[in-house]
PDB file of C-alpha atoms and ligand atoms in Angstrom:
ATOM      1  CA  MET A 279      -4.193   9.864  29.578  1.00  0.00           C
ATOM      2  CA  GLN A 280      -1.130  12.197  29.769  1.00  0.00           C
ATOM      3  CA  ASP A 281       1.865  11.745  27.621  1.00  0.00           C
ATOM      4  CA  THR A 282       4.970  12.882  29.605  1.00  0.00           C
ATOM      5  CA  LYS A 283       7.692  12.191  27.057  1.00  0.00           C
ATOM      6  CA  LEU A 284      10.190  16.219  26.004  1.00  0.00           C
ATOM      7  CA  ARG A 285       8.768  17.027  22.880  1.00  0.00           C
ATOM      8  CA  LYS A 286      10.303  19.800  20.186  1.00  0.00           C
ATOM      9  CA  ILE A 287       9.200  22.758  19.389  1.00  0.00           C
ATOM     10  CA  TYR A 288       9.848  24.211  16.182  1.00  0.00           C
ATOM     11  CA  ILE A 289       8.056  28.115  15.812  1.00  0.00           C
ATOM     12  CA  TYR A 290       8.480  29.552  12.987  1.00  0.00           C
ATOM     13  CA  THR A 291       6.371  33.296  13.408  1.00  0.00           C
ATOM     14  CA  ASN A 292       6.332  36.670  10.720  1.00  0.00           C
ATOM     15  CA  GLY A 293       7.568  39.278  11.803  1.00  0.00           C
ATOM     16  CA  THR A 294       4.473  41.708  13.123  1.00  0.00           C
ATOM     17  CA  ASP A 295       4.204  42.599  15.976  1.00  0.00           C
ATOM     18  CA  MET A 296       0.868  41.039  17.404  1.00  0.00           C
ATOM     19  CA  SER A 297       2.949  37.694  16.906  1.00  0.00           C
ATOM     20  CA  ILE A 298       6.081  38.328  18.565  1.00  0.00           C
ATOM     21  CA  GLU A 299       3.532  38.878  21.381  1.00  0.00           C
ATOM     22  CA  ALA A 300       1.788  36.008  20.477  1.00  0.00           C
ATOM     23  CA  ARG A 301       4.398  33.969  20.200  1.00  0.00           C
ATOM     24  CA  ASN A 302       5.793  34.998  23.959  1.00  0.00           C
ATOM     25  CA  LYS A 303       2.838  34.326  24.961  1.00  0.00           C
ATOM     26  CA  PHE A 304       2.957  30.567  23.346  1.00  0.00           C
ATOM     27  CA  ILE A 305       5.867  29.727  24.880  1.00  0.00           C
ATOM     28  CA  ASN A 306       5.232  31.181  28.948  1.00  0.00           C
ATOM     29  CA  SER A 307       2.015  28.405  28.047  1.00  0.00           C
ATOM     30  CA  LEU A 308       4.250  26.378  27.976  1.00  0.00           C
ATOM     31  CA  LYS A 309       6.542  26.257  30.803  1.00  0.00           C
ATOM     32  CA  ASN A 310       5.564  23.920  33.025  1.00  0.00           C
ATOM     33  CA  SER A 311       4.286  21.126  29.817  1.00  0.00           C
ATOM     34  CA  ASN A 312       7.178  18.713  29.110  1.00  0.00           C
ATOM     35  CA  PHE A 313       8.268  20.919  25.442  1.00  0.00           C
ATOM     36  CA  ASP A 314      11.733  22.064  23.667  1.00  0.00           C
ATOM     37  CA  VAL A 315      11.206  25.092  21.943  1.00  0.00           C
ATOM     38  CA  LEU A 316      14.061  24.421  19.093  1.00  0.00           C
ATOM     39  CA  TYR A 317      16.044  28.192  18.327  1.00  0.00           C
ATOM     40  CA  ASN A 318      17.473  29.000  15.152  1.00  0.00           C
ATOM     41  CA  GLU A 319      20.997  28.242  15.056  1.00  0.00           C
ATOM     42  CA  LYS A 320      20.448  25.910  12.417  1.00  0.00           C
ATOM     43  CA  SER A 321      19.179  26.693   9.055  1.00  0.00           C
ATOM     44  CA  ARG A 322      14.697  26.235   8.524  1.00  0.00           C
ATOM     45  CA  LYS A 323      14.128  23.184   7.135  1.00  0.00           C
ATOM     46  CA  GLU A 324      16.572  21.673  10.150  1.00  0.00           C
ATOM     47  CA  LEU A 325      14.403  22.944  12.678  1.00  0.00           C
ATOM     48  CA  ALA A 326      11.372  21.739  11.385  1.00  0.00           C
ATOM     49  CA  LEU A 327      13.098  18.121   9.905  1.00  0.00           C
ATOM     50  CA  ASP A 328      14.416  17.888  14.487  1.00  0.00           C
ATOM     51  CA  ALA A 329      11.118  19.459  15.831  1.00  0.00           C
ATOM     52  CA  ASP A 330       8.180  16.721  16.872  1.00  0.00           C
ATOM     53  CA  LEU A 331       5.722  19.557  16.818  1.00  0.00           C
ATOM     54  CA  ILE A 332       5.977  22.437  14.472  1.00  0.00           C
ATOM     55  CA  ALA A 333       3.672  26.101  15.807  1.00  0.00           C
ATOM     56  CA  CYS A 334       2.819  28.530  12.362  1.00  0.00           C
ATOM     57  CA  ILE A 335       2.158  32.012  14.140  1.00  0.00           C
ATOM     58  CA  GLY A 336       0.998  34.336  11.394  1.00  0.00           C
ATOM     59  CA  GLY A 337      -1.645  34.747   8.940  1.00  0.00           C
ATOM     60  CA  ASP A 338      -3.022  32.423   5.581  1.00  0.00           C
ATOM     61  CA  GLY A 339       0.238  34.354   4.111  1.00  0.00           C
ATOM     62  CA  THR A 340       2.809  33.138   6.724  1.00  0.00           C
ATOM     63  CA  PHE A 341       0.944  29.554   6.539  1.00  0.00           C
ATOM     64  CA  LEU A 342       1.901  29.452   3.138  1.00  0.00           C
ATOM     65  CA  HIS A 343       5.764  30.603   2.779  1.00  0.00           C
ATOM     66  CA  PHE A 344       6.483  28.784   6.012  1.00  0.00           C
ATOM     67  CA  ALA A 345       6.054  24.997   4.433  1.00  0.00           C
ATOM     68  CA  HIS A 346       7.755  26.194   1.112  1.00  0.00           C
ATOM     69  CA  ASP A 347      10.373  28.357   3.163  1.00  0.00           C
ATOM     70  CA  CYS A 348      10.944  24.101   5.459  1.00  0.00           C
ATOM     71  CA  ASP A 349      10.874  22.278   2.596  1.00  0.00           C
ATOM     72  CA  PHE A 350       6.904  20.661   3.554  1.00  0.00           C
ATOM     73  CA  PRO A 351       7.359  19.028   6.673  1.00  0.00           C
ATOM     74  CA  SER A 352       5.275  16.189   7.350  1.00  0.00           C
ATOM     75  CA  LYS A 353       5.172  16.700  10.921  1.00  0.00           C
ATOM     76  CA  PRO A 354       2.523  18.108  13.011  1.00  0.00           C
ATOM     77  CA  ILE A 355       1.778  21.591  12.967  1.00  0.00           C
ATOM     78  CA  ILE A 356      -0.492  23.986  14.739  1.00  0.00           C
ATOM     79  CA  GLY A 357      -1.347  27.297  13.483  1.00  0.00           C
ATOM     80  CA  ILE A 358      -1.811  30.530  15.087  1.00  0.00           C
ATOM     81  CA  ASN A 359      -3.306  33.204  13.850  1.00  0.00           C
ATOM     82  CA  THR A 360      -2.243  36.940  13.211  1.00  0.00           C
ATOM     83  CA  GLY A 361      -3.351  37.459  10.172  1.00  0.00           C
ATOM     84  CA  HIS A 362      -6.029  38.100   8.697  1.00  0.00           C
ATOM     85  CA  LEU A 363      -8.387  35.153   7.493  1.00  0.00           C
ATOM     86  CA  GLY A 364      -6.569  32.274   9.298  1.00  0.00           C
ATOM     87  CA  PHE A 365      -7.788  28.794   7.302  1.00  0.00           C
ATOM     88  CA  PHE A 366      -4.882  26.974   7.984  1.00  0.00           C
ATOM     89  CA  GLN A 367      -4.898  28.092  11.810  1.00  0.00           C
ATOM     90  CA  GLU A 368      -6.600  26.413  14.102  1.00  0.00           C
ATOM     91  CA  LEU A 369      -5.869  28.868  17.129  1.00  0.00           C
ATOM     92  CA  ASN A 370      -6.277  32.641  17.994  1.00  0.00           C
ATOM     93  CA  ALA A 371      -4.366  35.088  19.207  1.00  0.00           C
ATOM     94  CA  ASN A 372      -5.778  34.874  22.126  1.00  0.00           C
ATOM     95  CA  ASN A 373      -5.039  33.256  25.681  1.00  0.00           C
ATOM     96  CA  ARG A 374      -8.379  30.249  26.466  1.00  0.00           C
ATOM     97  CA  ASP A 375      -6.798  28.774  23.112  1.00  0.00           C
ATOM     98  CA  ILE A 376      -3.119  29.832  23.808  1.00  0.00           C
ATOM     99  CA  GLU A 377      -2.859  27.580  27.070  1.00  0.00           C
ATOM    100  CA  ARG A 378      -6.022  25.165  25.675  1.00  0.00           C
ATOM    101  CA  PHE A 379      -3.426  23.480  23.636  1.00  0.00           C
ATOM    102  CA  SER A 380      -0.300  22.221  25.577  1.00  0.00           C
ATOM    103  CA  LYS A 381      -2.684  20.689  27.525  1.00  0.00           C
ATOM    104  CA  ALA A 382      -4.939  19.114  24.680  1.00  0.00           C
ATOM    105  CA  TYR A 383      -1.771  18.294  22.812  1.00  0.00           C
ATOM    106  CA  PHE A 384      -0.598  16.064  25.747  1.00  0.00           C
ATOM    107  CA  ASN A 385      -3.857  14.493  26.419  1.00  0.00           C
ATOM    108  CA  ASN A 386      -3.913  13.641  23.133  1.00  0.00           C
ATOM    109  CA  GLU A 387      -6.985  15.556  23.014  1.00  0.00           C
ATOM    110  CA  TYR A 388      -6.528  16.729  18.688  1.00  0.00           C
ATOM    111  CA  ILE A 389      -6.782  15.118  15.052  1.00  0.00           C
ATOM    112  CA  LEU A 390      -4.661  15.461  12.070  1.00  0.00           C
ATOM    113  CA  GLN A 391      -6.415  16.947   8.610  1.00  0.00           C
ATOM    114  CA  VAL A 392      -4.008  15.543   6.304  1.00  0.00           C
ATOM    115  CA  ILE A 393      -3.252  17.834   3.692  1.00  0.00           C
ATOM    116  CA  PRO A 394      -2.408  17.521   0.000  1.00  0.00           C
ATOM    117  CA  VAL A 395       0.457  18.832  -2.141  1.00  0.00           C
ATOM    118  CA  LEU A 396       0.168  19.665  -5.236  1.00  0.00           C
ATOM    119  CA  GLU A 397       3.246  18.783  -7.400  1.00  0.00           C
ATOM    120  CA  THR A 398       4.355  20.392 -10.884  1.00  0.00           C
ATOM    121  CA  ASP A 399       6.708  19.727 -13.271  1.00  0.00           C
ATOM    122  CA  ILE A 400       7.230  22.042 -15.964  1.00  0.00           C
ATOM    123  CA  VAL A 401       9.095  19.469 -19.039  1.00  0.00           C
ATOM    124  CA  PHE A 402      10.914  22.195 -22.191  1.00  0.00           C
ATOM    125  CA  LYS A 403      11.394  21.433 -25.628  1.00  0.00           C
ATOM    126  CA  ASN A 404      14.735  20.923 -24.742  1.00  0.00           C
ATOM    127  CA  GLY A 405      13.331  18.065 -22.151  1.00  0.00           C
ATOM    128  CA  ILE A 406      14.902  19.413 -19.363  1.00  0.00           C
ATOM    129  CA  LYS A 407      12.413  19.046 -16.958  1.00  0.00           C
ATOM    130  CA  GLU A 408      11.685  21.501 -13.683  1.00  0.00           C
ATOM    131  CA  ARG A 409       9.189  20.865 -10.149  1.00  0.00           C
ATOM    132  CA  ILE A 410       7.768  23.089  -7.589  1.00  0.00           C
ATOM    133  CA  TYR A 411       5.197  22.688  -4.933  1.00  0.00           C
ATOM    134  CA  ALA A 412       2.648  24.231  -3.631  1.00  0.00           C
ATOM    135  CA  ILE A 413      -0.544  24.475  -1.400  1.00  0.00           C
ATOM    136  CA  ASN A 414      -3.471  26.102  -2.573  1.00  0.00           C
ATOM    137  CA  GLU A 415      -3.105  26.625  -6.139  1.00  0.00           C
ATOM    138  CA  MET A 416      -1.374  26.589  -9.463  1.00  0.00           C
ATOM    139  CA  MET A 417      -1.890  29.484 -12.051  1.00  0.00           C
ATOM    140  CA  VAL A 418      -0.677  28.666 -15.152  1.00  0.00           C
ATOM    141  CA  ARG A 419      -0.607  31.328 -17.843  1.00  0.00           C
ATOM    142  CA  GLY A 420       1.526  33.674 -21.134  1.00  0.00           C
ATOM    143  CA  PRO A 421       1.626  37.447 -20.497  1.00  0.00           C
ATOM    144  CA  LEU A 422      -1.366  39.328 -20.185  1.00  0.00           C
ATOM    145  CA  THR A 423      -0.492  41.233 -23.421  1.00  0.00           C
ATOM    146  CA  ASN A 424      -2.783  38.539 -25.935  1.00  0.00           C
ATOM    147  CA  LEU A 425      -4.882  34.872 -25.244  1.00  0.00           C
ATOM    148  CA  THR A 426      -2.919  32.192 -24.540  1.00  0.00           C
ATOM    149  CA  HIS A 427      -3.581  29.145 -25.703  1.00  0.00           C
ATOM    150  CA  PHE A 428      -2.802  25.159 -24.775  1.00  0.00           C
ATOM    151  CA  GLU A 429      -3.735  21.674 -24.622  1.00  0.00           C
ATOM    152  CA  VAL A 430      -5.710  20.223 -21.962  1.00  0.00           C
ATOM    153  CA  LYS A 431      -5.844  16.935 -20.952  1.00  0.00           C
ATOM    154  CA  ILE A 432      -6.893  15.395 -18.495  1.00  0.00           C
ATOM    155  CA  ASN A 433      -5.317  11.754 -17.624  1.00  0.00           C
ATOM    156  CA  ASP A 434      -4.564  10.920 -20.813  1.00  0.00           C
ATOM    157  CA  THR A 435      -7.478  13.175 -22.631  1.00  0.00           C
ATOM    158  CA  VAL A 436      -7.721  16.435 -24.323  1.00  0.00           C
ATOM    159  CA  ILE A 437     -10.681  18.005 -23.510  1.00  0.00           C
ATOM    160  CA  GLN A 438     -10.495  21.002 -25.063  1.00  0.00           C
ATOM    161  CA  ASN A 439      -7.802  23.598 -27.173  1.00  0.00           C
ATOM    162  CA  PHE A 440      -8.113  25.414 -24.502  1.00  0.00           C
ATOM    163  CA  SER A 441      -7.850  29.772 -24.828  1.00  0.00           C
ATOM    164  CA  GLY A 442      -8.040  32.917 -22.240  1.00  0.00           C
ATOM    165  CA  ASP A 443      -5.846  33.774 -19.962  1.00  0.00           C
ATOM    166  CA  GLY A 444      -4.907  31.279 -17.921  1.00  0.00           C
ATOM    167  CA  ILE A 445      -5.713  28.608 -16.521  1.00  0.00           C
ATOM    168  CA  LEU A 446      -5.094  27.320 -12.630  1.00  0.00           C
ATOM    169  CA  VAL A 447      -5.334  24.887 -11.014  1.00  0.00           C
ATOM    170  CA  SER A 448      -6.880  24.459  -6.616  1.00  0.00           C
ATOM    171  CA  SER A 449      -6.191  21.865  -4.004  1.00  0.00           C
ATOM    172  CA  GLU A 450      -9.026  21.939  -1.725  1.00  0.00           C
ATOM    173  CA  VAL A 451      -7.808  23.898   0.751  1.00  0.00           C
ATOM    174  CA  GLY A 452      -6.518  26.286  -2.143  1.00  0.00           C
ATOM    175  CA  SER A 453     -10.813  26.282  -2.679  1.00  0.00           C
ATOM    176  CA  THR A 454     -11.256  29.237   0.000  1.00  0.00           C
ATOM    177  CA  ALA A 455      -8.581  31.477  -1.977  1.00  0.00           C
ATOM    178  CA  TYR A 456      -7.295  32.644  -5.282  1.00  0.00           C
ATOM    179  CA  ASN A 457      -9.974  29.620  -6.595  1.00  0.00           C
ATOM    180  CA  TYR A 458     -12.656  31.117  -5.209  1.00  0.00           C
ATOM    181  CA  SER A 459     -12.264  34.564  -6.650  1.00  0.00           C
ATOM    182  CA  LEU A 460     -12.001  33.627 -10.138  1.00  0.00           C
ATOM    183  CA  GLY A 461     -16.253  32.182  -8.909  1.00  0.00           C
ATOM    184  CA  GLY A 462     -14.771  28.569  -8.184  1.00  0.00           C
ATOM    185  CA  SER A 463     -16.776  26.653  -6.244  1.00  0.00           C
ATOM    186  CA  ILE A 464     -15.188  26.071  -2.643  1.00  0.00           C
ATOM    187  CA  VAL A 465     -14.180  21.855  -2.249  1.00  0.00           C
ATOM    188  CA  ALA A 466     -14.997  20.159   1.448  1.00  0.00           C
ATOM    189  CA  PRO A 467     -11.661  19.018   2.400  1.00  0.00           C
ATOM    190  CA  GLY A 468     -11.550  15.140   1.972  1.00  0.00           C
ATOM    191  CA  LEU A 469     -13.205  14.897  -0.664  1.00  0.00           C
ATOM    192  CA  GLY A 470     -10.286  13.628  -2.560  1.00  0.00           C
ATOM    193  CA  VAL A 471     -10.395  16.219  -6.063  1.00  0.00           C
ATOM    194  CA  LEU A 472      -8.563  18.339  -7.994  1.00  0.00           C
ATOM    195  CA  GLN A 473     -10.100  21.350  -9.572  1.00  0.00           C
ATOM    196  CA  LEU A 474      -9.714  23.719 -12.693  1.00  0.00           C
ATOM    197  CA  THR A 475     -10.324  27.413 -13.238  1.00  0.00           C
ATOM    198  CA  PRO A 476     -10.006  28.687 -16.392  1.00  0.00           C
ATOM    199  CA  VAL A 477      -9.066  32.124 -16.155  1.00  0.00           C
ATOM    200  CA  ALA A 478     -11.406  34.307 -18.309  1.00  0.00           C
ATOM    201  CA  PRO A 479     -12.050  32.162 -21.462  1.00  0.00           C
ATOM    202  CA  ALA A 480     -12.455  33.061 -24.477  1.00  0.00           C
ATOM    203  CA  SER A 481     -15.281  31.926 -25.941  1.00  0.00           C
ATOM    204  CA  THR A 482     -16.313  33.291 -29.848  1.00  0.00           C
ATOM    205  CA  ASN A 483     -16.817  32.057 -32.994  1.00  0.00           C
ATOM    206  CA  ALA A 484     -13.264  31.506 -33.338  1.00  0.00           C
ATOM    207  CA  TYR A 485     -11.529  29.656 -29.419  1.00  0.00           C
ATOM    208  CA  ARG A 486     -14.144  28.209 -26.926  1.00  0.00           C
ATOM    209  CA  SER A 487     -13.702  27.562 -24.224  1.00  0.00           C
ATOM    210  CA  TYR A 488     -14.668  25.431 -20.627  1.00  0.00           C
ATOM    211  CA  HIS A 489     -16.062  28.563 -18.776  1.00  0.00           C
ATOM    212  CA  SER A 490     -17.240  26.374 -15.149  1.00  0.00           C
ATOM    213  CA  SER A 491     -14.424  24.838 -12.992  1.00  0.00           C
ATOM    214  CA  ILE A 492     -13.724  20.813 -14.279  1.00  0.00           C
ATOM    215  CA  ILE A 493     -13.569  18.780  -9.932  1.00  0.00           C
ATOM    216  CA  LEU A 494     -11.166  15.550 -11.184  1.00  0.00           C
ATOM    217  CA  PRO A 495     -10.882  12.564  -9.102  1.00  0.00           C
ATOM    218  CA  ILE A 496      -7.371  13.820  -7.113  1.00  0.00           C
ATOM    219  CA  ASP A 497      -5.022  10.929  -8.236  1.00  0.00           C
ATOM    220  CA  GLY A 498      -5.540  12.744 -12.600  1.00  0.00           C
ATOM    221  CA  VAL A 499      -2.882  14.293 -13.889  1.00  0.00           C
ATOM    222  CA  ILE A 500      -3.144  17.627 -15.734  1.00  0.00           C
ATOM    223  CA  ARG A 501      -1.128  18.392 -18.532  1.00  0.00           C
ATOM    224  CA  LEU A 502      -1.101  21.956 -20.475  1.00  0.00           C
ATOM    225  CA  THR A 503       0.863  21.726 -24.102  1.00  0.00           C
ATOM    226  CA  THR A 504       1.449  25.255 -25.090  1.00  0.00           C
ATOM    227  CA  ALA A 505      -0.438  25.801 -28.942  1.00  0.00           C
ATOM    228  CA  ARG A 506      -0.405  28.586 -30.936  1.00  0.00           C
ATOM    229  CA  ARG A 507       1.118  31.760 -30.394  1.00  0.00           C
ATOM    230  CA  THR A 508       1.746  30.156 -26.271  1.00  0.00           C
ATOM    231  CA  ALA A 509       4.482  27.974 -27.481  1.00  0.00           C
ATOM    232  CA  ASP A 510       6.855  30.796 -28.133  1.00  0.00           C
ATOM    233  CA  GLU A 511       5.820  32.674 -25.381  1.00  0.00           C
ATOM    234  CA  PRO A 512       6.791  32.978 -21.818  1.00  0.00           C
ATOM    235  CA  ILE A 513       5.036  31.401 -19.462  1.00  0.00           C
ATOM    236  CA  TYR A 514       4.134  32.196 -15.779  1.00  0.00           C
ATOM    237  CA  ILE A 515       3.024  30.097 -12.719  1.00  0.00           C
ATOM    238  CA  THR A 516       2.228  31.840 -10.002  1.00  0.00           C
ATOM    239  CA  TYR A 517       1.547  29.600  -6.433  1.00  0.00           C
ATOM    240  CA  ASP A 518       1.256  29.983  -3.370  1.00  0.00           C
ATOM    241  CA  GLY A 519       1.672  33.793  -3.298  1.00  0.00           C
ATOM    242  CA  PHE A 520       5.104  32.834  -5.902  1.00  0.00           C
ATOM    243  CA  GLU A 521       5.386  33.467  -9.140  1.00  0.00           C
ATOM    244  CA  SER A 522       7.474  31.660 -11.940  1.00  0.00           C
ATOM    245  CA  ILE A 523       8.066  33.184 -14.930  1.00  0.00           C
ATOM    246  CA  PHE A 524       9.393  29.518 -17.464  1.00  0.00           C
ATOM    247  CA  ASP A 525      10.800  29.993 -21.249  1.00  0.00           C
ATOM    248  CA  ASP A 526      10.764  27.042 -24.092  1.00  0.00           C
ATOM    249  CA  VAL A 527       7.760  25.077 -21.930  1.00  0.00           C
ATOM    250  CA  SER A 528       6.571  22.209 -23.665  1.00  0.00           C
ATOM    251  CA  TYR A 529       4.046  20.756 -21.586  1.00  0.00           C
ATOM    252  CA  ILE A 530       3.035  21.998 -17.819  1.00  0.00           C
ATOM    253  CA  GLU A 531       2.056  18.567 -16.098  1.00  0.00           C
ATOM    254  CA  ILE A 532       0.030  19.104 -12.431  1.00  0.00           C
ATOM    255  CA  LYS A 533      -0.513  16.392 -10.078  1.00  0.00           C
ATOM    256  CA  LYS A 534      -1.258  15.906  -6.558  1.00  0.00           C
ATOM    257  CA  SER A 535       2.913  14.826  -4.990  1.00  0.00           C
ATOM    258  CA  SER A 536       3.491  12.320  -2.820  1.00  0.00           C
ATOM    259  CA  ARG A 537       4.165  15.086   0.147  1.00  0.00           C
ATOM    260  CA  LEU A 538       1.200  15.409   2.705  1.00  0.00           C
ATOM    261  CA  ILE A 539       1.175  18.164   5.446  1.00  0.00           C
ATOM    262  CA  ASN A 540      -0.481  17.266   8.759  1.00  0.00           C
ATOM    263  CA  LEU A 541      -2.382  20.083  10.770  1.00  0.00           C
ATOM    264  CA  ILE A 542      -3.497  19.930  13.591  1.00  0.00           C
ATOM    265  CA  ARG A 543      -7.403  20.850  14.774  1.00  0.00           C
ATOM    266  CA  PHE A 544      -9.379  20.089  18.347  1.00  0.00           C
ATOM    267  CA  LYS A 545     -11.823  17.212  17.994  1.00  0.00           C
ATOM    268  CA  GLU A 546     -14.786  19.354  17.302  1.00  0.00           C
ATOM    269  CA  TYR A 547     -13.185  21.531  14.428  1.00  0.00           C
ATOM    270  CA  ASP A 548     -15.702  21.909  12.395  1.00  0.00           C
ATOM    271  CA  TYR A 549     -15.263  23.395   8.160  1.00  0.00           C
ATOM    272  CA  TRP A 550     -18.866  24.339   7.944  1.00  0.00           C
ATOM    273  CA  THR A 551     -18.249  26.661  11.274  1.00  0.00           C
ATOM    274  CA  LYS A 552     -14.663  28.078   9.457  1.00  0.00           C
ATOM    275  CA  LEU A 553     -15.847  28.703   6.307  1.00  0.00           C
ATOM    276  CA  ARG A 554     -19.096  30.982   7.908  1.00  0.00           C
ATOM    277  CA  ASP A 555     -16.471  32.950   9.874  1.00  0.00           C
ATOM    278  CA  LYS A 556     -14.286  34.032   7.472  1.00  0.00           C
ATOM    279  CA  LEU A 557     -16.047  33.682   4.589  1.00  0.00           C
ATOM    280  CA  ILE A 558     -18.954  35.726   4.618  1.00  0.00           C
TER     281      ILE A 558
HETATM  282  P1  LIG B  27      -1.531  38.461   0.075  1.00  0.00           P
HETATM  283  O1  LIG B  27      -2.217  38.449  -1.255  1.00  0.00           O
HETATM  284  O2  LIG B  27      -1.460  38.981   1.470  1.00  0.00           O
HETATM  285  O3  LIG B  27      -3.216  37.312   0.324  1.00  0.00           O
HETATM  286  C1  LIG B  27      -4.513  36.874  -0.319  1.00  0.00           C
HETATM  287  C2  LIG B  27      -5.743  36.267   0.789  1.00  0.00           C
HETATM  288  O4  LIG B  27      -6.483  35.675   0.338  1.00  0.00           O
HETATM  289  C3  LIG B  27      -5.367  37.026   2.011  1.00  0.00           C
HETATM  290  O5  LIG B  27      -6.561  37.369   3.335  1.00  0.00           O
HETATM  291  C4  LIG B  27      -4.773  35.552   2.282  1.00  0.00           C
HETATM  292  O6  LIG B  27      -4.998  35.187   4.159  1.00  0.00           O
HETATM  293  C5  LIG B  27      -6.016  34.095   1.978  1.00  0.00           C
HETATM  294  N1  LIG B  27      -6.090  33.632   1.554  1.00  0.00           N
HETATM  295  C6  LIG B  27      -4.686  32.603   1.631  1.00  0.00           C
HETATM  296  N2  LIG B  27      -4.733  31.253   1.183  1.00  0.00           N
HETATM  297  C7  LIG B  27      -5.810  31.387   1.940  1.00  0.00           C
HETATM  298  C8  LIG B  27      -6.769  29.396   1.570  1.00  0.00           C
HETATM  299  N3  LIG B  27      -6.291  28.205   1.462  1.00  0.00           N
HETATM  300  N4  LIG B  27      -8.515  30.032   2.075  1.00  0.00           N
HETATM  301  C9  LIG B  27      -8.442  31.490   2.255  1.00  0.00           C
HETATM  302  N5  LIG B  27      -7.922  32.126   2.559  1.00  0.00           N
HETATM  303  C10 LIG B  27      -7.261  32.680   2.440  1.00  0.00           C
HETATM  304  O7  LIG B  27      -1.555  36.264  -0.558  1.00  0.00           O
HETATM  305  P2  LIG B  27      -1.408  35.420   1.272  1.00  0.00           P
HETATM  306  O8  LIG B  27      -1.294  35.598   1.691  1.00  0.00           O
HETATM  307  O9  LIG B  27       0.870  35.180   0.282  1.00  0.00           O
HETATM  308  O10 LIG B  27      -1.601  34.306  -0.273  1.00  0.00           O
HETATM  309  C11 LIG B  27      -1.348  34.103  -0.929  1.00  0.00           C
HETATM  310  C12 LIG B  27      -2.810  33.627  -1.887  1.00  0.00           C
HETATM  311  O11 LIG B  27      -2.781  34.453  -2.345  1.00  0.00           O
HETATM  312  C13 LIG B  27      -2.615  32.450  -2.599  1.00  0.00           C
HETATM  313  O12 LIG B  27      -1.998  31.253  -2.851  1.00  0.00           O
HETATM  314  C14 LIG B  27      -3.485  32.763  -3.758  1.00  0.00           C
HETATM  315  O13 LIG B  27      -4.109  31.915  -3.329  1.00  0.00           O
HETATM  316  C15 LIG B  27      -4.521  34.006  -3.720  1.00  0.00           C
HETATM  317  N6  LIG B  27      -4.591  34.809  -4.796  1.00  0.00           N
HETATM  318  C16 LIG B  27      -5.480  35.506  -4.398  1.00  0.00           C
HETATM  319  C17 LIG B  27      -6.033  36.595  -5.573  1.00  0.00           C
HETATM  320  C18 LIG B  27      -7.010  36.601  -5.624  1.00  0.00           C
HETATM  321  O14 LIG B  27      -8.481  36.287  -5.194  1.00  0.00           O
HETATM  322  N7  LIG B  27      -7.835  37.452  -6.704  1.00  0.00           N
HETATM  323  C19 LIG B  27      -5.008  36.780  -6.307  1.00  0.00           C
HETATM  324  C20 LIG B  27      -3.326  36.345  -5.951  1.00  0.00           C
HETATM  325  C21 LIG B  27      -3.378  35.451  -5.012  1.00  0.00           C
HETATM  326  P3  LIG B  27      -4.238  35.903   5.589  1.00  0.00           P
HETATM  327  O15 LIG B  27      -5.739  37.192   5.194  1.00  0.00           O
HETATM  328  O16 LIG B  27      -4.245  35.230   6.339  1.00  0.00           O
HETATM  329  O17 LIG B  27      -2.983  35.757   5.387  1.00  0.00           O
HETATM  330 MN1  LIG B  28      -1.535  37.770   2.942  1.00  0.00          MN
END
């Protein structure tokens, strides 16, 4: 049955002409539905909190920026793709897809894809802690001029003394992004795993590192402790297209956070079709 309750919608858009055109089309398609479009008199974070539904218009990069800008809101999100790939987006920016949405939404003809958010604690030598979040991945490395060394633990067990450029920890949805370029595996969403992928691992008589990805249960905790020269060098963390640099790092702990993102999918959403259409 059609649900007619008024819903507040917040529309996040990147600034391209194509996105602005898609935004106008989308707002036009909502005219005869019970949507109240929220405008930017508040901060993005407040708008996302206030809304019943969020639309995000852009590519995957825009989606990642949106999630960080709005502090990883848990409200249902509908993505409209105006970027290159559009893994996170369910709608293309054409009239057919856009006009179909509000009817499907009010008829409850959709499912939610729940996406876990990664959490990284950077623990400094003085014991102070800093936390960052990411959807796709966390890539931890030293300056690229020398080998970076980490002791790698999964839960409480040391699994290797890594030497190379760095280590990338990917979520399921991030498996098709940077992880994939590094030779990591594509992971079907919903399996409940993290993937640890080495970046240029050294394999010599002096240093031995795993050179394939390791896939572990999503409740695992990965701890990277700085070792050898790395203990005195800055640590670079690259995540979802952002980068932060930290000095005096003792160790870094990466795990699934308690935050979840809810993406709207039409009922016939099929990951394998999306993968085929986007990646090859
Ligand atoms: P960008 O440099 O503009 O784009 C990187 C590309 O990755 C874009 O085509 C983007 O799609 C795509 N992408 C993002 N998330 C994806 C996902 N989950 N699955 C498949 N493809 C995905 O940077 P950006 O748009 O801000 O995206 C940030 C991401 O870039 C990072 O999270 C990292 O995964 C990726 N990255 C990749 C490499 C590499 O492959 N060597 C190096 C650094 C960063 P859209 O075109 O739709 O935005
Ligand atoms: Mn991009």
